Coordinates of C-alpha atoms in Angstrom, one line a residue:
Chain A
M214 CA -18.6 -80.5 -0.9
R215 CA -17.8 -76.8 -2.4
G216 CA -18.2 -76.5 -6.2
M217 CA -20.1 -78.7 -8.8
S218 CA -19.9 -82.3 -9.4
L219 CA -17.3 -84.6 -9.6
I220 CA -18.1 -84.9 -13.3
V221 CA -17.8 -81.4 -14.1
K222 CA -14.7 -81.0 -11.8
T223 CA -12.9 -83.7 -13.7
I224 CA -13.6 -81.9 -17.0
T225 CA -12.9 -78.7 -16.1
N226 CA -9.3 -80.0 -15.0
I227 CA -9.0 -81.2 -18.4
T228 CA -10.1 -78.4 -20.4
V229 CA -8.6 -75.8 -18.4
G230 CA -5.2 -76.4 -19.4
F231 CA -6.2 -76.6 -23.2
M232 CA -8.2 -73.2 -22.6
F233 CA -5.2 -71.6 -21.1
I234 CA -3.0 -72.2 -23.9
Y235 CA -5.3 -71.6 -26.5
G236 CA -6.0 -68.3 -25.1
L237 CA -1.8 -67.9 -25.2
Y238 CA -1.7 -68.9 -28.5
I239 CA -4.5 -66.1 -30.0
I240 CA -2.9 -63.5 -27.9
L241 CA 0.9 -64.2 -29.1
H242 CA -0.7 -64.6 -33.1
G243 CA -2.6 -61.7 -32.7
H244 CA -0.6 -60.0 -35.5
L245 CA -0.8 -63.4 -37.7
T246 CA -4.4 -64.7 -37.4
P247 CA -7.6 -63.2 -36.2
G248 CA -8.0 -62.5 -32.6
G249 CA -5.7 -60.8 -30.8
G250 CA -4.8 -59.3 -27.4
F251 CA -8.5 -58.6 -26.3
A252 CA -9.8 -62.1 -27.8
G253 CA -7.1 -63.9 -26.1
G254 CA -7.6 -62.2 -22.8
V255 CA -11.0 -63.5 -22.5
I256 CA -10.5 -66.5 -23.3
V257 CA -7.5 -66.5 -20.5
A258 CA -10.0 -65.0 -17.9
G259 CA -12.6 -67.4 -18.8
A260 CA -10.2 -70.5 -17.9
F261 CA -9.7 -68.7 -14.6
V262 CA -13.3 -68.2 -14.1
L263 CA -14.3 -71.6 -15.3
K264 CA -12.2 -73.0 -12.3
I265 CA -14.0 -71.0 -9.9
L266 CA -17.3 -71.7 -11.1
A267 CA -16.4 -75.4 -10.8
F268 CA -14.4 -75.5 -7.5
G269 CA -15.9 -72.7 -5.4
S270 CA -13.9 -70.5 -3.5
E271 CA -13.9 -68.9 -0.1
R272 CA -14.6 -65.3 0.8
S273 CA -11.0 -64.6 1.8
A274 CA -9.5 -66.1 -1.4
E275 CA -11.8 -64.1 -3.7
K276 CA -10.9 -60.9 -2.1
K277 CA -7.1 -61.7 -2.2
S278 CA -7.5 -62.6 -6.2
A279 CA -9.5 -59.2 -6.7
T280 CA -6.6 -57.4 -5.0
R281 CA -4.4 -59.2 -7.6
A282 CA -6.6 -59.0 -10.6
S283 CA -6.5 -55.1 -9.8
I284 CA -3.0 -54.9 -9.7
F285 CA -2.3 -57.2 -12.8
E286 CA -5.1 -54.7 -14.8
S287 CA -2.9 -51.8 -13.9
I288 CA 0.1 -53.2 -15.1
G289 CA -1.2 -54.3 -18.3
G290 CA -2.5 -50.7 -18.7
L291 CA 0.9 -49.1 -17.7
L292 CA 2.5 -51.5 -20.3
F293 CA 0.5 -50.6 -23.0
I294 CA 1.2 -46.7 -22.5
G295 CA 4.8 -47.7 -21.4
I296 CA 5.3 -49.3 -25.0
A297 CA 3.6 -46.2 -26.6
M298 CA 5.6 -43.6 -24.6
S299 CA 8.7 -45.3 -25.2
A300 CA 8.3 -44.9 -28.5
L301 CA 8.1 -41.3 -27.9
L302 CA 10.9 -41.2 -26.0
V303 CA 13.2 -43.2 -28.4
A304 CA 12.1 -42.6 -31.9
G305 CA 10.6 -39.3 -31.1
T306 CA 7.0 -40.2 -31.8
F307 CA 4.1 -41.3 -29.7
F308 CA 3.1 -44.9 -30.7
L309 CA 5.4 -45.2 -33.5
N310 CA 6.2 -48.7 -34.3
F311 CA 9.8 -48.1 -33.9
L312 CA 11.0 -51.7 -33.5
P313 CA 12.2 -53.7 -36.6
K314 CA 9.1 -55.3 -38.5
G315 CA 11.1 -58.6 -39.7
T316 CA 9.4 -60.9 -42.4
P317 CA 5.4 -60.9 -42.5
F318 CA 3.6 -63.7 -41.4
H319 CA 6.6 -64.8 -39.1
L320 CA 5.8 -65.3 -35.4
L321 CA 8.9 -62.6 -35.0
S322 CA 7.4 -59.6 -36.9
A323 CA 5.3 -56.5 -36.5
G324 CA 7.6 -54.5 -34.1
I325 CA 5.5 -53.2 -31.2
I326 CA 2.5 -54.8 -32.2
P327 CA 2.7 -58.4 -30.5
F328 CA 4.0 -56.5 -27.3
C329 CA 0.9 -54.4 -27.5
N330 CA -1.2 -57.1 -27.7
I331 CA 0.4 -59.1 -24.4
A332 CA -0.3 -55.9 -22.7
I333 CA -3.9 -55.5 -24.1
S334 CA -4.6 -59.0 -22.9
I335 CA -3.1 -58.5 -19.3
K336 CA -5.6 -56.0 -19.0
V337 CA -8.6 -57.3 -20.5
G338 CA -7.7 -60.7 -18.6
A339 CA -7.4 -59.1 -15.1
G340 CA -10.1 -56.6 -16.0
L341 CA -12.7 -59.4 -17.0
F342 CA -12.1 -61.8 -13.8
S343 CA -12.2 -58.8 -11.4
I344 CA -15.6 -57.9 -13.3
F345 CA -16.5 -61.6 -12.9
L346 CA -15.3 -61.4 -8.9
A347 CA -17.3 -58.5 -8.5
L348 CA -20.3 -60.0 -9.6
G349 CA -19.8 -62.8 -7.4
A350 CA -19.1 -60.6 -4.5
M351 CA -23.1 -59.9 -4.6
K352 CA -23.7 -62.8 -3.1
Y353 CA -21.6 -62.0 0.2
I354 CA -23.6 -58.6 0.2
M355 CA -27.2 -60.7 -0.2
E356 CA -25.9 -62.6 3.0
D357 CA -24.9 -59.8 5.0
Chain B
M149 CA 9.8 -34.9 -28.1
S150 CA 6.6 -33.4 -28.5
F151 CA 4.3 -31.9 -25.6
I152 CA 1.2 -32.9 -27.4
P153 CA 1.1 -36.4 -26.3
L154 CA 1.8 -36.1 -22.4
F155 CA -1.8 -34.3 -22.1
F156 CA -3.4 -37.5 -22.5
A157 CA -0.4 -39.9 -21.7
L158 CA 0.5 -38.5 -18.2
P159 CA -3.0 -38.8 -16.7
L160 CA -3.3 -42.2 -18.3
I161 CA -0.1 -43.4 -16.5
T162 CA -0.9 -41.9 -13.1
A163 CA -4.5 -43.5 -13.3
F164 CA -2.8 -46.9 -13.6
L165 CA 0.2 -46.3 -11.3
I166 CA -2.1 -45.3 -8.8
P167 CA -3.4 -48.6 -7.8
I168 CA 0.4 -49.7 -7.4
L169 CA 1.1 -47.0 -5.6
G170 CA -1.7 -47.3 -3.3
K171 CA -0.8 -50.7 -1.7
I172 CA 2.8 -49.0 -1.2
F173 CA 2.4 -45.7 0.6
K174 CA -1.4 -44.0 0.6
P175 CA -0.5 -40.3 0.6
L176 CA 1.7 -41.1 -2.6
I177 CA -1.7 -41.3 -4.3
W178 CA -2.7 -37.9 -3.4
I179 CA 0.7 -36.3 -3.8
V180 CA 1.2 -37.9 -7.5
S181 CA -2.1 -37.1 -8.9
T182 CA -1.9 -33.3 -7.6
L183 CA 1.6 -33.0 -8.9
V184 CA 0.6 -34.4 -12.4
S185 CA -2.3 -32.2 -12.6
F186 CA 0.1 -29.4 -11.8
V187 CA 2.5 -30.5 -14.4
L188 CA -0.8 -30.6 -17.2
F189 CA -1.2 -27.1 -16.2
I190 CA 2.5 -25.8 -17.1
I191 CA 2.4 -27.7 -20.3
S192 CA -1.1 -26.2 -20.9
L193 CA 0.7 -22.8 -20.7
Y194 CA 3.5 -24.1 -22.7
G195 CA 1.0 -24.7 -25.5
I196 CA -0.7 -21.7 -25.1
A197 CA 2.8 -19.9 -26.1
V198 CA 3.2 -22.2 -28.9
T199 CA 0.0 -21.6 -30.6
Q200 CA 0.9 -17.7 -30.4
E201 CA 3.5 -18.6 -33.0
I202 CA 1.9 -21.8 -35.1
P203 CA -1.7 -21.3 -36.2
M204 CA -2.1 -25.0 -35.3
V205 CA 0.5 -27.8 -34.1
V206 CA -0.5 -31.2 -35.9
Y207 CA 0.7 -34.3 -34.2
K208 CA 0.6 -37.3 -36.0
M209 CA 0.1 -40.4 -34.0
G210 CA 2.3 -43.3 -35.0
N211 CA 3.9 -41.3 -37.9
W212 CA 0.7 -42.3 -40.1
P213 CA -0.1 -39.2 -42.1
P214 CA -3.8 -37.9 -42.0
P215 CA -6.8 -39.3 -43.2
L216 CA -5.2 -42.6 -42.7
G217 CA -3.4 -42.5 -39.4
I218 CA -5.3 -40.3 -36.1
V219 CA -4.0 -36.6 -35.8
M220 CA -3.9 -34.7 -32.9
A221 CA -4.6 -30.9 -34.0
F222 CA -3.9 -28.5 -31.2
D223 CA -5.2 -24.9 -32.1
S224 CA -5.6 -22.0 -30.3
F225 CA -9.5 -23.0 -29.2
S226 CA -7.7 -26.3 -27.8
A227 CA -5.2 -24.4 -26.0
V228 CA -7.9 -22.4 -23.9
T229 CA -9.8 -25.6 -23.2
V230 CA -7.0 -27.7 -21.9
F231 CA -5.8 -24.6 -19.8
V232 CA -9.0 -24.5 -18.1
I233 CA -9.2 -28.5 -17.6
S234 CA -5.7 -28.4 -16.3
I235 CA -6.7 -25.6 -13.5
I236 CA -10.1 -27.5 -12.5
S237 CA -8.8 -30.6 -12.4
F238 CA -5.5 -29.1 -10.0
T239 CA -7.9 -27.1 -7.4
S240 CA -10.2 -30.6 -7.7
C241 CA -7.0 -32.7 -6.7
L242 CA -5.8 -30.3 -4.0
F243 CA -9.4 -29.7 -2.7
S244 CA -9.7 -33.9 -2.6
Y245 CA -7.2 -34.6 0.1
R246 CA -9.1 -33.9 3.0
F247 CA -12.7 -33.6 1.5
L248 CA -12.2 -37.4 0.8
S249 CA -11.0 -38.5 4.7
R250 CA -14.4 -39.7 5.2
Y251 CA -14.7 -42.2 2.4
T252 CA -12.8 -45.2 1.6
G253 CA -11.2 -46.8 -1.2
Q254 CA -9.3 -43.7 -2.4
W255 CA -7.1 -44.7 -4.8
K256 CA -10.3 -45.4 -6.9
F257 CA -11.3 -42.0 -6.9
Y258 CA -8.0 -40.6 -7.9
T259 CA -7.8 -43.7 -10.8
L260 CA -11.2 -42.3 -11.9
L261 CA -10.6 -38.5 -11.9
M262 CA -7.2 -39.2 -13.9
L263 CA -9.4 -40.9 -16.5
V264 CA -12.0 -38.2 -16.7
I265 CA -9.0 -35.8 -16.9
A266 CA -7.2 -37.9 -19.7
G267 CA -10.5 -38.1 -21.6
M268 CA -11.0 -34.5 -21.7
M269 CA -7.8 -33.5 -22.6
G270 CA -8.1 -36.1 -25.4
I271 CA -11.4 -34.8 -26.7
S272 CA -10.1 -31.2 -26.8
I273 CA -6.8 -31.9 -28.9
T274 CA -8.0 -34.7 -31.3
G275 CA -8.4 -34.2 -35.1
D276 CA -10.4 -37.7 -35.4
L277 CA -14.0 -38.1 -35.1
F278 CA -14.2 -41.3 -33.7
N279 CA -11.0 -41.0 -31.7
M280 CA -13.2 -37.7 -30.0
F281 CA -16.0 -40.6 -29.2
V282 CA -13.6 -42.7 -27.7
F283 CA -12.4 -39.9 -25.5
L284 CA -15.6 -38.5 -24.7
E285 CA -16.5 -42.5 -23.3
I286 CA -13.6 -42.6 -21.3
A287 CA -14.4 -39.5 -19.4
A288 CA -18.3 -40.2 -19.4
I289 CA -17.9 -43.6 -17.9
A290 CA -15.6 -42.8 -15.4
S291 CA -17.5 -39.7 -14.4
Y292 CA -20.7 -42.1 -13.8
A293 CA -18.5 -43.7 -11.6
L294 CA -17.6 -40.9 -9.9
V295 CA -20.8 -39.7 -9.2
A296 CA -21.6 -42.7 -7.6
F297 CA -18.6 -42.8 -5.3
G298 CA -20.7 -42.1 -2.2
I299 CA -22.5 -45.7 -2.9
D300 CA -25.7 -44.3 -1.0
A301 CA -29.0 -45.3 -2.6
K302 CA -29.1 -41.2 -3.6
E303 CA -25.9 -41.3 -5.6
L304 CA -26.5 -44.7 -7.0
E305 CA -30.0 -43.3 -8.4
A306 CA -28.2 -40.2 -9.9
A307 CA -25.3 -41.7 -11.5
F308 CA -27.8 -44.5 -12.9
K309 CA -29.9 -42.0 -14.2
Y310 CA -26.7 -40.0 -15.5
M311 CA -25.5 -43.1 -17.3
V312 CA -28.6 -43.6 -19.1
M313 CA -28.8 -40.1 -20.0
G314 CA -25.3 -39.9 -21.1
E315 CA -25.6 -43.2 -22.9
I316 CA -28.4 -41.9 -24.9
G317 CA -26.3 -39.0 -26.0
G318 CA -23.2 -41.0 -26.5
L319 CA -24.8 -43.5 -29.0
T320 CA -26.6 -41.2 -30.7
F321 CA -23.6 -39.6 -31.4
L322 CA -21.8 -42.9 -32.4
L323 CA -24.7 -43.6 -34.8
S324 CA -24.3 -40.1 -36.4
I325 CA -20.8 -41.1 -36.6
A326 CA -21.5 -44.2 -38.4
L327 CA -24.1 -42.8 -40.7
L328 CA -21.2 -39.7 -41.6
Y329 CA -18.7 -42.7 -42.1
A330 CA -21.0 -44.6 -44.6
K331 CA -21.5 -41.3 -46.5
T332 CA -17.8 -40.1 -46.5
S333 CA -15.6 -43.2 -46.1
T334 CA -13.6 -41.1 -43.3
L335 CA -13.3 -40.1 -39.7
N336 CA -10.6 -37.5 -40.1
L337 CA -12.4 -34.1 -38.7
A338 CA -10.4 -32.3 -41.9
D339 CA -11.1 -35.1 -44.5
I340 CA -15.0 -35.2 -43.4
S341 CA -14.7 -31.5 -43.6
Y342 CA -13.8 -31.6 -47.3
S343 CA -16.2 -34.1 -48.1
L344 CA -19.1 -32.4 -46.4
Q345 CA -17.8 -29.3 -48.7
V346 CA -18.6 -31.5 -51.7
V347 CA -21.7 -33.3 -50.6
G348 CA -23.2 -29.8 -49.9
H349 CA -26.4 -28.8 -47.4
T350 CA -28.4 -31.5 -48.2
P351 CA -31.2 -33.0 -45.7
F352 CA -28.4 -35.7 -44.6
F353 CA -26.3 -33.2 -43.7
W354 CA -29.0 -31.7 -41.3
M355 CA -30.0 -34.8 -40.2
I356 CA -26.8 -35.6 -39.1
L357 CA -25.9 -32.1 -37.5
G358 CA -29.1 -32.7 -35.9
M359 CA -28.1 -36.0 -34.4
M360 CA -25.1 -34.1 -32.9
L361 CA -26.9 -31.4 -31.9
F362 CA -28.9 -33.7 -29.5
A363 CA -25.8 -35.9 -28.2
F364 CA -24.2 -32.8 -27.0
S365 CA -27.1 -31.1 -25.8
I366 CA -27.7 -34.2 -23.1
K367 CA -24.1 -34.1 -22.5
A368 CA -24.2 -30.5 -21.9
G369 CA -27.1 -30.5 -20.0
L370 CA -29.1 -28.0 -21.8
V371 CA -32.9 -27.7 -20.7
P372 CA -34.8 -30.1 -22.6
F373 CA -32.1 -32.6 -21.8
H374 CA -31.0 -31.5 -18.4
S375 CA -33.0 -33.8 -15.9
W376 CA -29.6 -35.8 -14.8
V377 CA -27.6 -32.5 -13.9
P378 CA -29.5 -31.6 -10.7
D379 CA -29.3 -35.0 -9.4
A380 CA -25.8 -35.7 -10.4
Y381 CA -23.9 -32.8 -9.1
P382 CA -25.4 -32.9 -5.7
A383 CA -25.1 -36.3 -5.5
A384 CA -21.0 -36.2 -6.5
P385 CA -18.4 -35.4 -4.0
A386 CA -17.7 -31.8 -4.2
P387 CA -14.3 -32.1 -6.1
I388 CA -16.1 -33.9 -8.6
S389 CA -19.2 -31.3 -8.9
S390 CA -16.6 -28.7 -9.3
L391 CA -14.6 -30.7 -12.1
L392 CA -17.9 -31.9 -13.6
A393 CA -20.0 -28.4 -13.6
G394 CA -16.9 -26.6 -13.9
I395 CA -15.7 -28.0 -17.3
C396 CA -16.7 -31.6 -18.1
T397 CA -19.9 -30.6 -19.5
K398 CA -18.5 -27.8 -21.2
V399 CA -15.8 -30.2 -22.9
F400 CA -18.2 -33.1 -23.5
G401 CA -20.9 -30.7 -25.0
I402 CA -19.8 -27.5 -26.0
Y403 CA -16.6 -27.9 -27.3
T404 CA -17.1 -30.7 -29.4
M405 CA -20.5 -28.7 -30.7
A406 CA -18.3 -25.9 -31.4
R407 CA -15.7 -27.4 -33.2
I408 CA -18.1 -29.7 -35.2
I409 CA -20.0 -26.6 -36.2
F410 CA -17.7 -24.2 -36.8
N411 CA -14.9 -26.0 -38.3
V412 CA -16.3 -29.5 -39.5
F413 CA -19.6 -28.8 -40.9
G414 CA -18.6 -25.2 -41.4
L415 CA -21.7 -23.1 -40.9
T416 CA -21.4 -19.6 -40.5
R417 CA -24.4 -17.1 -39.5
A418 CA -24.1 -15.5 -42.8
H419 CA -25.1 -18.3 -44.5
D420 CA -27.4 -20.3 -42.1
P421 CA -29.1 -17.9 -39.9
M422 CA -31.6 -20.3 -39.1
F423 CA -29.4 -23.0 -37.3
F424 CA -27.8 -20.1 -35.4
N425 CA -30.8 -18.4 -34.2
I426 CA -32.2 -22.4 -32.9
L427 CA -28.9 -22.2 -30.7
I428 CA -29.8 -18.9 -29.7
G429 CA -33.5 -20.0 -28.6
M430 CA -32.0 -23.0 -26.8
G431 CA -29.8 -21.2 -25.1
L432 CA -32.3 -18.7 -23.7
L433 CA -34.3 -21.3 -22.7
S434 CA -31.5 -22.8 -20.6
I435 CA -31.0 -19.6 -18.9
A436 CA -34.8 -18.9 -18.4
F437 CA -36.1 -22.3 -17.3
A438 CA -32.8 -23.4 -15.3
G439 CA -32.5 -20.0 -13.3
L440 CA -36.2 -19.7 -12.4
T441 CA -35.9 -23.4 -11.2
A442 CA -32.4 -22.6 -9.1
L443 CA -34.5 -20.0 -7.2
N444 CA -36.9 -22.6 -5.8
Q445 CA -34.4 -24.6 -4.5
T446 CA -33.4 -25.4 -0.9
D447 CA -30.1 -27.3 -1.1
Y448 CA -27.1 -25.4 -1.7
K449 CA -25.6 -27.6 -4.2
R450 CA -29.0 -28.4 -6.3
L451 CA -29.1 -24.9 -6.4
L452 CA -25.8 -24.4 -7.8
A453 CA -26.2 -27.3 -10.2
F454 CA -29.7 -25.7 -11.8
S455 CA -27.5 -22.2 -12.0
S456 CA -24.7 -24.5 -13.8
I457 CA -27.7 -25.4 -16.5
S458 CA -28.6 -21.9 -16.6
Q459 CA -24.9 -20.6 -17.4
V460 CA -24.2 -23.0 -20.1
G461 CA -27.0 -21.4 -22.0
Y462 CA -25.1 -18.1 -22.2
I463 CA -22.1 -19.7 -23.8
L464 CA -24.6 -21.0 -26.2
I465 CA -25.9 -17.7 -27.0
G466 CA -22.5 -16.5 -27.7
F467 CA -21.6 -19.1 -30.2
G468 CA -25.4 -18.7 -31.6
I469 CA -24.7 -14.9 -32.2
G470 CA -21.8 -16.5 -34.3
N471 CA -19.8 -13.1 -34.8
F472 CA -16.3 -12.3 -33.4
Y473 CA -17.4 -11.1 -30.2
G474 CA -20.0 -13.5 -29.9
I475 CA -17.7 -16.1 -30.1
V476 CA -15.1 -14.3 -27.8
G477 CA -17.6 -14.2 -25.2
A478 CA -18.6 -17.8 -25.6
I479 CA -15.2 -18.7 -25.0
F480 CA -14.7 -16.2 -22.1
Y481 CA -17.8 -17.6 -20.6
I482 CA -16.3 -21.1 -20.8
L483 CA -13.3 -19.9 -18.7
A484 CA -15.3 -17.5 -16.6
H485 CA -18.0 -19.8 -15.7
G486 CA -15.4 -22.9 -15.5
F487 CA -13.5 -21.1 -12.9
A488 CA -16.6 -19.7 -11.2
K489 CA -18.7 -22.7 -10.9
G490 CA -15.5 -25.0 -10.0
L491 CA -15.0 -22.1 -7.3
L492 CA -18.7 -22.3 -5.9
F493 CA -19.0 -26.2 -5.4
L494 CA -15.5 -26.1 -3.8
T495 CA -17.3 -23.7 -1.1
S496 CA -20.2 -26.2 -0.9
G497 CA -17.7 -28.8 -0.1
S498 CA -16.1 -27.0 2.5
V499 CA -19.4 -26.6 3.9
V500 CA -20.3 -29.9 3.5
Y501 CA -17.0 -30.6 5.0
A502 CA -18.0 -28.3 7.9
T503 CA -21.3 -29.3 8.7
S504 CA -22.1 -32.6 6.9
T505 CA -25.4 -30.9 5.4
S506 CA -25.8 -28.8 2.2
D507 CA -29.5 -28.2 3.4
L508 CA -29.7 -24.0 3.0
K509 CA -32.7 -24.2 5.9
K510 CA -30.2 -26.0 8.4
L511 CA -27.3 -23.5 7.8
A512 CA -26.5 -20.5 9.2
G513 CA -24.1 -17.9 9.9
L514 CA -20.7 -19.7 8.8
G515 CA -19.5 -16.4 7.5
E516 CA -17.6 -15.3 10.8
R517 CA -16.6 -19.2 11.1
M518 CA -15.1 -19.8 7.8
P519 CA -14.2 -16.3 6.1
T520 CA -12.2 -18.1 3.2
T521 CA -15.0 -20.2 2.0
A522 CA -17.6 -17.0 2.5
W523 CA -15.1 -14.6 0.7
S524 CA -14.5 -17.3 -2.2
F525 CA -17.9 -17.7 -2.4
R526 CA -18.6 -13.9 -2.8
F527 CA -16.1 -13.4 -5.1
G528 CA -17.1 -16.5 -7.6
G529 CA -20.8 -15.2 -7.4
L530 CA -20.1 -11.7 -8.0
S531 CA -17.9 -12.9 -11.2
L532 CA -20.9 -15.1 -11.9
V533 CA -23.2 -12.4 -12.0
G534 CA -20.9 -10.2 -13.8
I535 CA -19.6 -7.6 -11.9
P536 CA -16.4 -5.7 -12.5
P537 CA -13.6 -5.8 -12.9
L538 CA -14.0 -10.0 -12.4
V539 CA -13.9 -12.1 -15.3
G540 CA -17.5 -13.0 -15.8
F541 CA -18.3 -9.2 -16.5
F542 CA -16.0 -9.4 -19.8
A543 CA -17.6 -12.5 -20.8
K544 CA -21.1 -11.0 -20.4
L545 CA -19.6 -7.7 -21.9
F546 CA -18.5 -9.5 -24.9
I547 CA -21.7 -11.9 -25.6
I548 CA -23.8 -8.3 -25.2
L549 CA -21.5 -6.6 -27.5
G550 CA -21.7 -9.4 -29.8
A551 CA -25.7 -9.2 -29.6
I552 CA -25.4 -5.8 -30.2
K553 CA -23.1 -5.8 -33.2
A554 CA -25.5 -8.7 -34.9
G555 CA -28.4 -6.3 -34.5
F556 CA -30.1 -8.0 -31.7
L557 CA -30.6 -5.5 -29.1
W558 CA -33.4 -7.4 -27.5
L559 CA -31.0 -10.1 -27.1
A560 CA -28.6 -8.1 -25.4
V561 CA -31.2 -6.4 -23.0
L562 CA -32.9 -9.8 -22.1
A563 CA -29.2 -11.4 -21.3
I564 CA -28.5 -8.4 -18.8
L565 CA -32.2 -9.0 -17.5
L566 CA -31.8 -12.6 -17.1
S567 CA -28.3 -12.1 -15.1
I568 CA -30.6 -10.5 -12.3
L569 CA -31.9 -14.2 -11.9
T570 CA -28.6 -15.3 -11.0
L571 CA -28.0 -12.6 -8.4
A572 CA -31.3 -13.4 -6.9
Y573 CA -30.4 -17.1 -6.4
L574 CA -26.9 -16.6 -5.6
L575 CA -27.7 -14.3 -2.9
K576 CA -30.2 -16.8 -1.2
I577 CA -27.0 -19.1 -0.5
E578 CA -25.2 -15.8 0.9
N579 CA -28.3 -14.9 3.0
S580 CA -28.9 -18.4 4.3
V581 CA -25.5 -19.8 4.7
F582 CA -23.0 -17.3 5.5
M583 CA -25.3 -14.2 6.8
K584 CA -27.7 -14.7 9.7
K585 CA -26.7 -15.7 13.2
R586 CA -24.8 -18.7 14.3
K587 CA -26.2 -21.3 15.9
S588 CA -23.2 -23.8 17.1
D589 CA -19.6 -24.0 16.3
T590 CA -18.4 -25.6 13.5
K591 CA -15.4 -27.1 12.1
R592 CA -13.0 -24.7 9.8
A593 CA -12.3 -25.6 6.6
P594 CA -8.5 -27.4 6.2
F595 CA -5.5 -25.2 4.6
T596 CA -5.4 -27.5 1.4
M597 CA -9.0 -27.0 0.6
R598 CA -8.5 -23.3 1.3
I599 CA -5.6 -23.4 -1.1
G600 CA -7.7 -24.8 -4.0
M601 CA -10.3 -22.2 -3.3
V602 CA -7.8 -19.1 -2.8
F603 CA -6.1 -20.1 -6.3
L604 CA -9.4 -20.2 -7.8
V605 CA -10.1 -16.4 -6.3
V606 CA -6.8 -15.3 -7.7
L607 CA -7.4 -16.4 -11.1
I608 CA -10.9 -14.8 -11.5
V609 CA -9.6 -11.7 -10.1
I610 CA -6.4 -11.7 -11.7
I611 CA -7.9 -12.8 -15.4
G612 CA -11.0 -9.9 -14.6
I613 CA -8.4 -7.2 -14.5
G614 CA -5.8 -8.2 -17.2
F615 CA -8.2 -9.0 -19.4
Q616 CA -6.7 -7.4 -22.1
P617 CA -3.7 -9.6 -22.6
V618 CA -5.9 -12.7 -21.9
M619 CA -8.0 -11.4 -24.8
D620 CA -5.2 -10.8 -27.0
F621 CA -3.2 -13.8 -26.3
I622 CA -5.4 -16.5 -25.4
V623 CA -9.3 -15.8 -26.3
G624 CA -8.8 -14.0 -29.5
P625 CA -6.8 -16.4 -31.4
A626 CA -9.2 -19.1 -30.2
A627 CA -12.2 -17.2 -31.7
H628 CA -10.4 -16.8 -35.0
A629 CA -9.6 -20.4 -34.8
L630 CA -13.4 -21.2 -34.7
L631 CA -14.0 -18.4 -37.3
R632 CA -11.4 -19.7 -39.8
G633 CA -14.1 -22.3 -40.4
V634 CA -13.1 -25.2 -42.9
E635 CA -10.0 -23.5 -43.4
Y636 CA -9.2 -25.9 -40.5
A637 CA -8.8 -28.9 -42.9
N638 CA -6.3 -27.1 -44.9
L639 CA -4.1 -26.4 -42.1
V640 CA -4.5 -30.0 -40.6
F641 CA -3.4 -31.2 -44.1
S642 CA -0.9 -28.6 -44.9
H643 CA 2.0 -31.0 -43.1
V644 CA 4.5 -27.9 -42.3
L645 CA 4.0 -28.1 -38.7
V646 CA 3.9 -31.7 -38.5
N647 CA 5.0 -33.1 -34.7
F648 CA 6.3 -30.1 -33.1

């Protein structure tokens, strides 16, 4: 049997969804409460890591996830710079908060900052997950 | 729309675009990175043109005024640095195309290369101390990975050593920033400069300066802290050695050091001769020690690595002399050594590509078979030694002029005598690699490699012959920008030249 025991798998199945949603919450409320893109990205990556730890995985599947993670990491970085550059193109200043600011302490407020948080969370989540996969790939190197 | 953010935004975008492009069509990676570095070269020329009219372009990131927000302060000294960075990165990109054909995972190489370029560009235009540290770490961490790109035991060991040494430097810099922040409550270079004028030359002031000097000496590979250099340069792929030796160490160590000493701490030779004498002493130590060690080397790239340590010493002497000619000489030397050492490492790459070895004892008689490489080496070497009319001559000339004007005749004589060492170790390569009798046939260097080398040779000759305009429009203003001292702060806060 791959992965850990039945108890671990069951608990994982229950908690993974909550972790994921909690991560999303931290990301989307980044401009309102403590936390933000980085912390939320780490929590989301943690959900993926827990899933792999509990259920195990195969070499080919891990390779595929690593490719996908690297693409998402690039997309996150591109989004972040894209926001900064669009400020340059639209409003004429790099990183200008050019969107309407809205009412403070509402979910839809703070201009570009929520979008920056989302971009950071994609970058950080994918980056951490690929670091985990890279560390996990050591076991294949040992086997070879 | 301003050109200032493009310096670091363009390479950053490219860095993140490359992993995606690589999945679509492989050669696109090389085309895009070369194109971007060429565009950066064009923008840097525009930057030089702008600084002719305006002493400093202040760019407020996100429209936050200094000292609250991060500002980019682009003056003539930044313009020179950016110019050299863009040229060396352009030739490195050109050269990489065929050189990398024996490596796998090329997109990683170009991504990291672009990150190094973005970091260096950021360091040279930022006006914020912590931002400088962040860019320094971006560039440094990417360069650790690039040194380890071959992933053999030798490369990994060199990269590990480089990483440990580099991080000791980086963290010392961070600690000094933290202490400075505790004292001055600001991170803006200009604002720190104001606060330090109030604080005065207390022991605290000298401690911070000492810590920064230590950190930058490691990053620049100066002699007591040089031990990572002779491992890292030979281990890295040749285009990366060219980038590291040509410009990285100068931006990481020398540029930051000069900016902080002259513009932030506001030291001048007239007031603090002791400090500037220490710089001269460190420079002389580097030149003599590394020059003598280079004579004993039997590896092409290792010899060049020791040569780099030794040549950086001249730049430090130039800043240590501290008068106008000394500083002009130092900045000219950044230019001259960047081009020459970049070129010499490219020739080493071309030799390694053709023969798969860089051991001087095994190489012989490549001059007939690889004329472009051999002549590039000769031009680069002659410029490095200081033969007129190449650019290296004027660099040395100004340093020596500066030494004489400052009354250090012994220093002028010593600088000339020590440059004989340069000639000696370069002749050793010339003799054993390009002269002698040929043993067997080898490959020729491919077209893109030769283009990269010829581009640098042309620059060395052109800047050498036309040194007067370069002096008037590029290097002279840069020296004035440094000698402006704490006037730098007034310019940043003057708000007149906002968001050019």
